Amino acid sequence: MKTLPHLFQSNRDWAARTAAADPAFFTRLSGQQSPQYLWIGCADSRVPATEICGLQPGEMFVHRNIANLVVHSDMNMLSVLQYAVEVLKVKHVIICGHYGCGGVKAAMGRDSYGLIDNWLRFIKDLYAKHHAAIEAIEDPNERVNRMCELNVAKQVANLCYTTIVQDAWKRGQPLSVHGWVYGLHDGLLKDLDMCVSAPEQLPEPYRID
Ligand code: CO
């Protein structure tokens, strides 16, 4: 017996609708993918990367984890990044957080959620660093939202410090790293205007010659 039959049914409906709208869609995509963008976003079910950008399957390479972290020793993220940059040759990497992120909220609190606390420590460290400024914000939701922005900024920096991004720039490969935040309440993306496209934009200690 098939499990979750409703999902298979809706899958068949989707495949039929897609093929009806564009008969060559699956044949074309099964040949190869050539996305222009790599998205690193939160695993939150309300932030489906391709969909919120109005893109089709094949147009965006996607990596998601809890609270859209870029950890320099995370082999999973690094492998996605290396493949996206060196093989697929994406031109843009987008780190996208979202307002009201549960991971960020948890990192700012004192409750324990088990193993995940260790992953969220990266955000707790950032929160500790900016503690006074964050706590000076009156509205608790605004405090979380500000931390969501600071978290994206930190992850953009982390991504630029990787050998993969810096090697690409060294080769002269055009590559920009962007920091965005998505609003769950209105479905809109906000650009944090922190696009990095060259090593000269990085602090000196992190630059690789
Ligand atoms: Co989140």
PDB file of C-alpha atoms and ligand atoms in Angstrom:
ATOM      1  CA  MET A   1       0.000   0.000   0.000  1.00  0.00           C
ATOM      2  CA  LYS A   2       1.262   3.432  -0.904  1.00  0.00           C
ATOM      3  CA  THR A   3       1.797   5.731   2.012  1.00  0.00           C
ATOM      4  CA  LEU A   4       0.759   9.399   1.883  1.00  0.00           C
ATOM      5  CA  PRO A   5      -1.418   8.830  -1.209  1.00  0.00           C
ATOM      6  CA  HIS A   6      -2.629  12.445  -1.222  1.00  0.00           C
ATOM      7  CA  LEU A   7       0.912  13.663  -1.896  1.00  0.00           C
ATOM      8  CA  PHE A   8       1.290  11.278  -4.856  1.00  0.00           C
ATOM      9  CA  GLN A   9      -2.043  12.430  -6.173  1.00  0.00           C
ATOM     10  CA  SER A  10      -1.117  16.096  -5.944  1.00  0.00           C
ATOM     11  CA  ASN A  11       2.255  15.281  -7.515  1.00  0.00           C
ATOM     12  CA  ARG A  12       0.547  13.648 -10.509  1.00  0.00           C
ATOM     13  CA  ASP A  13      -1.718  16.677 -10.825  1.00  0.00           C
ATOM     14  CA  TRP A  14       1.249  19.062 -10.701  1.00  0.00           C
ATOM     15  CA  ALA A  15       3.247  17.072 -13.274  1.00  0.00           C
ATOM     16  CA  ALA A  16       0.231  16.976 -15.621  1.00  0.00           C
ATOM     17  CA  ARG A  17      -0.445  20.706 -15.223  1.00  0.00           C
ATOM     18  CA  THR A  18       3.209  21.587 -15.786  1.00  0.00           C
ATOM     19  CA  ALA A  19       3.507  19.382 -18.884  1.00  0.00           C
ATOM     20  CA  ALA A  20       0.256  20.806 -20.270  1.00  0.00           C
ATOM     21  CA  ALA A  21       1.526  24.382 -19.894  1.00  0.00           C
ATOM     22  CA  ASP A  22       4.951  23.590 -21.350  1.00  0.00           C
ATOM     23  CA  PRO A  23       5.172  20.189 -23.104  1.00  0.00           C
ATOM     24  CA  ALA A  24       9.003  20.284 -23.318  1.00  0.00           C
ATOM     25  CA  PHE A  25       9.457  21.252 -19.630  1.00  0.00           C
ATOM     26  CA  PHE A  26      10.566  17.907 -18.170  1.00  0.00           C
ATOM     27  CA  THR A  27      12.558  16.801 -21.235  1.00  0.00           C
ATOM     28  CA  ARG A  28      14.448  20.084 -21.226  1.00  0.00           C
ATOM     29  CA  LEU A  29      15.184  20.029 -17.489  1.00  0.00           C
ATOM     30  CA  SER A  30      16.143  16.371 -17.328  1.00  0.00           C
ATOM     31  CA  GLY A  31      19.043  17.116 -19.669  1.00  0.00           C
ATOM     32  CA  GLN A  32      20.836  19.506 -17.352  1.00  0.00           C
ATOM     33  CA  GLN A  33      20.414  22.273 -14.798  1.00  0.00           C
ATOM     34  CA  SER A  34      21.965  25.690 -15.258  1.00  0.00           C
ATOM     35  CA  PRO A  35      20.816  27.831 -12.349  1.00  0.00           C
ATOM     36  CA  GLN A  36      22.167  31.361 -11.985  1.00  0.00           C
ATOM     37  CA  TYR A  37      21.602  31.526  -8.251  1.00  0.00           C
ATOM     38  CA  LEU A  38      22.534  29.643  -5.116  1.00  0.00           C
ATOM     39  CA  TRP A  39      20.112  30.239  -2.246  1.00  0.00           C
ATOM     40  CA  ILE A  40      21.133  29.604   1.338  1.00  0.00           C
ATOM     41  CA  GLY A  41      18.029  29.964   3.458  1.00  0.00           C
ATOM     42  CA  CYS A  42      16.193  28.796   6.547  1.00  0.00           C
ATOM     43  CA  ALA A  43      14.595  25.340   6.610  1.00  0.00           C
ATOM     44  CA  ASP A  44      11.330  27.003   7.728  1.00  0.00           C
ATOM     45  CA  SER A  45       8.438  25.532   5.714  1.00  0.00           C
ATOM     46  CA  ARG A  46       7.067  29.022   5.040  1.00  0.00           C
ATOM     47  CA  VAL A  47      10.116  30.138   3.046  1.00  0.00           C
ATOM     48  CA  PRO A  48      10.205  28.044  -0.145  1.00  0.00           C
ATOM     49  CA  ALA A  49      13.126  29.617  -2.020  1.00  0.00           C
ATOM     50  CA  THR A  50      12.239  29.003  -5.670  1.00  0.00           C
ATOM     51  CA  GLU A  51       8.569  29.798  -5.185  1.00  0.00           C
ATOM     52  CA  ILE A  52       8.932  33.138  -3.389  1.00  0.00           C
ATOM     53  CA  CYS A  53      11.295  34.357  -6.113  1.00  0.00           C
ATOM     54  CA  GLY A  54       8.758  33.385  -8.751  1.00  0.00           C
ATOM     55  CA  LEU A  55      11.257  31.016 -10.357  1.00  0.00           C
ATOM     56  CA  GLN A  56      10.784  27.609 -11.940  1.00  0.00           C
ATOM     57  CA  PRO A  57      12.488  24.310 -11.078  1.00  0.00           C
ATOM     58  CA  GLY A  58      15.985  24.443 -12.581  1.00  0.00           C
ATOM     59  CA  GLU A  59      16.523  28.124 -11.928  1.00  0.00           C
ATOM     60  CA  MET A  60      17.821  28.123  -8.362  1.00  0.00           C
ATOM     61  CA  PHE A  61      20.261  25.828  -6.532  1.00  0.00           C
ATOM     62  CA  VAL A  62      19.135  25.595  -2.923  1.00  0.00           C
ATOM     63  CA  HIS A  63      20.679  24.834   0.459  1.00  0.00           C
ATOM     64  CA  ARG A  64      18.591  25.231   3.590  1.00  0.00           C
ATOM     65  CA  ASN A  65      19.311  24.685   7.251  1.00  0.00           C
ATOM     66  CA  ILE A  66      17.910  25.981  10.504  1.00  0.00           C
ATOM     67  CA  ALA A  67      18.393  29.764  10.667  1.00  0.00           C
ATOM     68  CA  ASN A  68      20.374  29.942   7.371  1.00  0.00           C
ATOM     69  CA  LEU A  69      23.812  29.550   8.924  1.00  0.00           C
ATOM     70  CA  VAL A  70      27.124  29.483   7.073  1.00  0.00           C
ATOM     71  CA  VAL A  71      29.527  27.552   9.291  1.00  0.00           C
ATOM     72  CA  HIS A  72      33.031  27.354   7.880  1.00  0.00           C
ATOM     73  CA  SER A  73      33.475  23.684   8.802  1.00  0.00           C
ATOM     74  CA  ASP A  74      30.037  22.507   7.596  1.00  0.00           C
ATOM     75  CA  MET A  75      30.883  19.993   4.849  1.00  0.00           C
ATOM     76  CA  ASN A  76      27.289  19.878   3.663  1.00  0.00           C
ATOM     77  CA  MET A  77      27.108  23.635   3.036  1.00  0.00           C
ATOM     78  CA  LEU A  78      30.666  23.766   1.657  1.00  0.00           C
ATOM     79  CA  SER A  79      29.951  20.960  -0.811  1.00  0.00           C
ATOM     80  CA  VAL A  80      26.828  22.709  -2.065  1.00  0.00           C
ATOM     81  CA  LEU A  81      28.753  25.973  -2.374  1.00  0.00           C
ATOM     82  CA  GLN A  82      31.722  24.401  -4.141  1.00  0.00           C
ATOM     83  CA  TYR A  83      29.539  22.568  -6.648  1.00  0.00           C
ATOM     84  CA  ALA A  84      27.379  25.637  -7.265  1.00  0.00           C
ATOM     85  CA  VAL A  85      30.337  27.968  -7.806  1.00  0.00           C
ATOM     86  CA  GLU A  86      32.884  25.723  -9.513  1.00  0.00           C
ATOM     87  CA  VAL A  87      30.705  23.381 -11.555  1.00  0.00           C
ATOM     88  CA  LEU A  88      27.385  25.150 -12.093  1.00  0.00           C
ATOM     89  CA  LYS A  89      29.094  28.551 -12.105  1.00  0.00           C
ATOM     90  CA  VAL A  90      26.283  30.432 -10.427  1.00  0.00           C
ATOM     91  CA  LYS A  91      26.786  34.194 -10.508  1.00  0.00           C
ATOM     92  CA  HIS A  92      24.954  35.043  -7.300  1.00  0.00           C
ATOM     93  CA  VAL A  93      24.805  33.532  -3.838  1.00  0.00           C
ATOM     94  CA  ILE A  94      21.860  34.756  -1.777  1.00  0.00           C
ATOM     95  CA  ILE A  95      21.827  34.337   1.981  1.00  0.00           C
ATOM     96  CA  CYS A  96      18.212  34.828   2.922  1.00  0.00           C
ATOM     97  CA  GLY A  97      16.929  34.966   6.468  1.00  0.00           C
ATOM     98  CA  HIS A  98      13.364  35.695   7.467  1.00  0.00           C
ATOM     99  CA  TYR A  99      11.755  37.886  10.076  1.00  0.00           C
ATOM    100  CA  GLY A 100      10.326  36.043  13.062  1.00  0.00           C
ATOM    101  CA  CYS A 101      12.790  33.155  12.588  1.00  0.00           C
ATOM    102  CA  GLY A 102      12.163  30.520  15.274  1.00  0.00           C
ATOM    103  CA  GLY A 103      15.834  29.566  15.329  1.00  0.00           C
ATOM    104  CA  VAL A 104      16.902  33.137  16.019  1.00  0.00           C
ATOM    105  CA  LYS A 105      14.181  33.505  18.652  1.00  0.00           C
ATOM    106  CA  ALA A 106      15.290  30.282  20.382  1.00  0.00           C
ATOM    107  CA  ALA A 107      18.936  31.415  20.394  1.00  0.00           C
ATOM    108  CA  MET A 108      17.881  34.609  22.163  1.00  0.00           C
ATOM    109  CA  GLY A 109      15.997  32.771  24.889  1.00  0.00           C
ATOM    110  CA  ARG A 110      16.928  30.530  27.796  1.00  0.00           C
ATOM    111  CA  ASP A 111      14.827  27.469  26.988  1.00  0.00           C
ATOM    112  CA  SER A 112      16.566  24.311  25.810  1.00  0.00           C
ATOM    113  CA  TYR A 113      15.379  22.419  22.713  1.00  0.00           C
ATOM    114  CA  GLY A 114      17.988  19.655  22.893  1.00  0.00           C
ATOM    115  CA  LEU A 115      20.727  19.049  20.350  1.00  0.00           C
ATOM    116  CA  ILE A 116      19.695  22.011  18.229  1.00  0.00           C
ATOM    117  CA  ASP A 117      20.904  24.353  21.004  1.00  0.00           C
ATOM    118  CA  ASN A 118      24.443  23.538  19.853  1.00  0.00           C
ATOM    119  CA  TRP A 119      23.715  24.595  16.262  1.00  0.00           C
ATOM    120  CA  LEU A 120      21.993  27.762  17.452  1.00  0.00           C
ATOM    121  CA  ARG A 121      25.021  28.653  19.580  1.00  0.00           C
ATOM    122  CA  PHE A 122      26.396  30.472  16.525  1.00  0.00           C
ATOM    123  CA  ILE A 123      23.475  32.872  16.818  1.00  0.00           C
ATOM    124  CA  LYS A 124      23.638  33.024  20.600  1.00  0.00           C
ATOM    125  CA  ASP A 125      27.278  34.150  20.306  1.00  0.00           C
ATOM    126  CA  LEU A 126      26.175  36.885  17.922  1.00  0.00           C
ATOM    127  CA  TYR A 127      23.349  37.860  20.279  1.00  0.00           C
ATOM    128  CA  ALA A 128      25.777  38.019  23.206  1.00  0.00           C
ATOM    129  CA  LYS A 129      28.034  40.285  21.157  1.00  0.00           C
ATOM    130  CA  HIS A 130      25.204  42.712  20.344  1.00  0.00           C
ATOM    131  CA  HIS A 131      23.300  42.162  23.602  1.00  0.00           C
ATOM    132  CA  ALA A 132      23.172  45.753  24.829  1.00  0.00           C
ATOM    133  CA  ALA A 133      22.063  47.202  21.488  1.00  0.00           C
ATOM    134  CA  ILE A 134      19.425  44.510  20.951  1.00  0.00           C
ATOM    135  CA  GLU A 135      17.986  44.781  24.447  1.00  0.00           C
ATOM    136  CA  ALA A 136      17.712  48.547  23.996  1.00  0.00           C
ATOM    137  CA  ILE A 137      14.997  47.912  21.383  1.00  0.00           C
ATOM    138  CA  GLU A 138      11.623  48.156  23.102  1.00  0.00           C
ATOM    139  CA  ASP A 139       9.440  45.813  21.042  1.00  0.00           C
ATOM    140  CA  PRO A 140      10.382  42.118  21.579  1.00  0.00           C
ATOM    141  CA  ASN A 141       9.431  41.222  17.986  1.00  0.00           C
ATOM    142  CA  GLU A 142      11.635  44.025  16.695  1.00  0.00           C
ATOM    143  CA  ARG A 143      14.491  42.644  18.802  1.00  0.00           C
ATOM    144  CA  VAL A 144      14.155  39.288  17.067  1.00  0.00           C
ATOM    145  CA  ASN A 145      13.847  40.936  13.654  1.00  0.00           C
ATOM    146  CA  ARG A 146      16.988  42.991  14.202  1.00  0.00           C
ATOM    147  CA  MET A 147      18.838  39.819  15.194  1.00  0.00           C
ATOM    148  CA  CYS A 148      17.534  38.159  11.991  1.00  0.00           C
ATOM    149  CA  GLU A 149      19.190  40.963  10.005  1.00  0.00           C
ATOM    150  CA  LEU A 150      22.438  40.804  11.992  1.00  0.00           C
ATOM    151  CA  ASN A 151      22.476  37.039  11.494  1.00  0.00           C
ATOM    152  CA  VAL A 152      22.211  37.418   7.714  1.00  0.00           C
ATOM    153  CA  ALA A 153      25.019  39.992   7.726  1.00  0.00           C
ATOM    154  CA  LYS A 154      27.218  37.598   9.705  1.00  0.00           C
ATOM    155  CA  GLN A 155      26.504  34.706   7.348  1.00  0.00           C
ATOM    156  CA  VAL A 156      27.241  36.844   4.278  1.00  0.00           C
ATOM    157  CA  ALA A 157      30.643  37.629   5.806  1.00  0.00           C
ATOM    158  CA  ASN A 158      31.252  33.964   6.676  1.00  0.00           C
ATOM    159  CA  LEU A 159      30.453  32.951   3.117  1.00  0.00           C
ATOM    160  CA  CYS A 160      32.834  35.508   1.636  1.00  0.00           C
ATOM    161  CA  TYR A 161      35.645  34.234   3.861  1.00  0.00           C
ATOM    162  CA  THR A 162      35.450  30.709   2.419  1.00  0.00           C
ATOM    163  CA  THR A 163      38.240  29.533   0.136  1.00  0.00           C
ATOM    164  CA  ILE A 164      35.573  28.711  -2.448  1.00  0.00           C
ATOM    165  CA  VAL A 165      34.341  32.288  -2.854  1.00  0.00           C
ATOM    166  CA  GLN A 166      37.800  33.830  -2.621  1.00  0.00           C
ATOM    167  CA  ASP A 167      39.257  31.339  -5.131  1.00  0.00           C
ATOM    168  CA  ALA A 168      36.467  32.230  -7.556  1.00  0.00           C
ATOM    169  CA  TRP A 169      37.327  35.930  -7.291  1.00  0.00           C
ATOM    170  CA  LYS A 170      41.020  35.088  -7.716  1.00  0.00           C
ATOM    171  CA  ARG A 171      40.196  33.307 -10.986  1.00  0.00           C
ATOM    172  CA  GLY A 172      38.275  36.376 -12.111  1.00  0.00           C
ATOM    173  CA  GLN A 173      34.957  34.532 -11.977  1.00  0.00           C
ATOM    174  CA  PRO A 174      32.095  36.983 -11.447  1.00  0.00           C
ATOM    175  CA  LEU A 175      30.394  36.131  -8.164  1.00  0.00           C
ATOM    176  CA  SER A 176      28.281  38.304  -5.867  1.00  0.00           C
ATOM    177  CA  VAL A 177      27.072  37.461  -2.388  1.00  0.00           C
ATOM    178  CA  HIS A 178      23.805  39.054  -1.267  1.00  0.00           C
ATOM    179  CA  GLY A 179      22.054  39.403   2.102  1.00  0.00           C
ATOM    180  CA  TRP A 180      18.261  39.384   2.088  1.00  0.00           C
ATOM    181  CA  VAL A 181      15.457  38.974   4.622  1.00  0.00           C
ATOM    182  CA  TYR A 182      12.006  37.623   3.803  1.00  0.00           C
ATOM    183  CA  GLY A 183       8.850  38.922   5.479  1.00  0.00           C
ATOM    184  CA  LEU A 184       6.491  36.107   6.495  1.00  0.00           C
ATOM    185  CA  HIS A 185       3.739  38.677   7.046  1.00  0.00           C
ATOM    186  CA  ASP A 186       3.725  40.160   3.524  1.00  0.00           C
ATOM    187  CA  GLY A 187       5.675  37.701   1.364  1.00  0.00           C
ATOM    188  CA  LEU A 188       8.187  40.364   0.384  1.00  0.00           C
ATOM    189  CA  LEU A 189      11.969  40.168   0.167  1.00  0.00           C
ATOM    190  CA  LYS A 190      14.102  42.946   1.608  1.00  0.00           C
ATOM    191  CA  ASP A 191      17.603  43.559   0.295  1.00  0.00           C
ATOM    192  CA  LEU A 192      19.945  44.462   3.156  1.00  0.00           C
ATOM    193  CA  ASP A 193      22.214  46.223   0.621  1.00  0.00           C
ATOM    194  CA  MET A 194      25.341  44.382   1.607  1.00  0.00           C
ATOM    195  CA  CYS A 195      26.294  42.884  -1.731  1.00  0.00           C
ATOM    196  CA  VAL A 196      29.936  41.714  -1.808  1.00  0.00           C
ATOM    197  CA  SER A 197      31.604  41.056  -5.189  1.00  0.00           C
ATOM    198  CA  ALA A 198      35.326  41.519  -4.566  1.00  0.00           C
ATOM    199  CA  PRO A 199      37.929  40.652  -1.897  1.00  0.00           C
ATOM    200  CA  GLU A 200      38.694  44.355  -1.420  1.00  0.00           C
ATOM    201  CA  GLN A 201      35.356  44.601   0.392  1.00  0.00           C
ATOM    202  CA  LEU A 202      36.514  42.156   3.095  1.00  0.00           C
ATOM    203  CA  PRO A 203      38.343  43.020   6.309  1.00  0.00           C
ATOM    204  CA  GLU A 204      42.081  42.523   5.792  1.00  0.00           C
ATOM    205  CA  PRO A 205      42.651  39.560   8.147  1.00  0.00           C
ATOM    206  CA  TYR A 206      40.202  37.442   6.134  1.00  0.00           C
ATOM    207  CA  ARG A 207      41.600  38.132   2.670  1.00  0.00           C
ATOM    208  CA  ILE A 208      43.467  35.372   0.860  1.00  0.00           C
ATOM    209  CA  ASP A 209      46.200  36.442  -1.559  1.00  0.00           C
TER     210      ASP A 209
HETATM  211 CO    CO B   1      13.849  30.409  10.361  1.00  0.00          CO
END
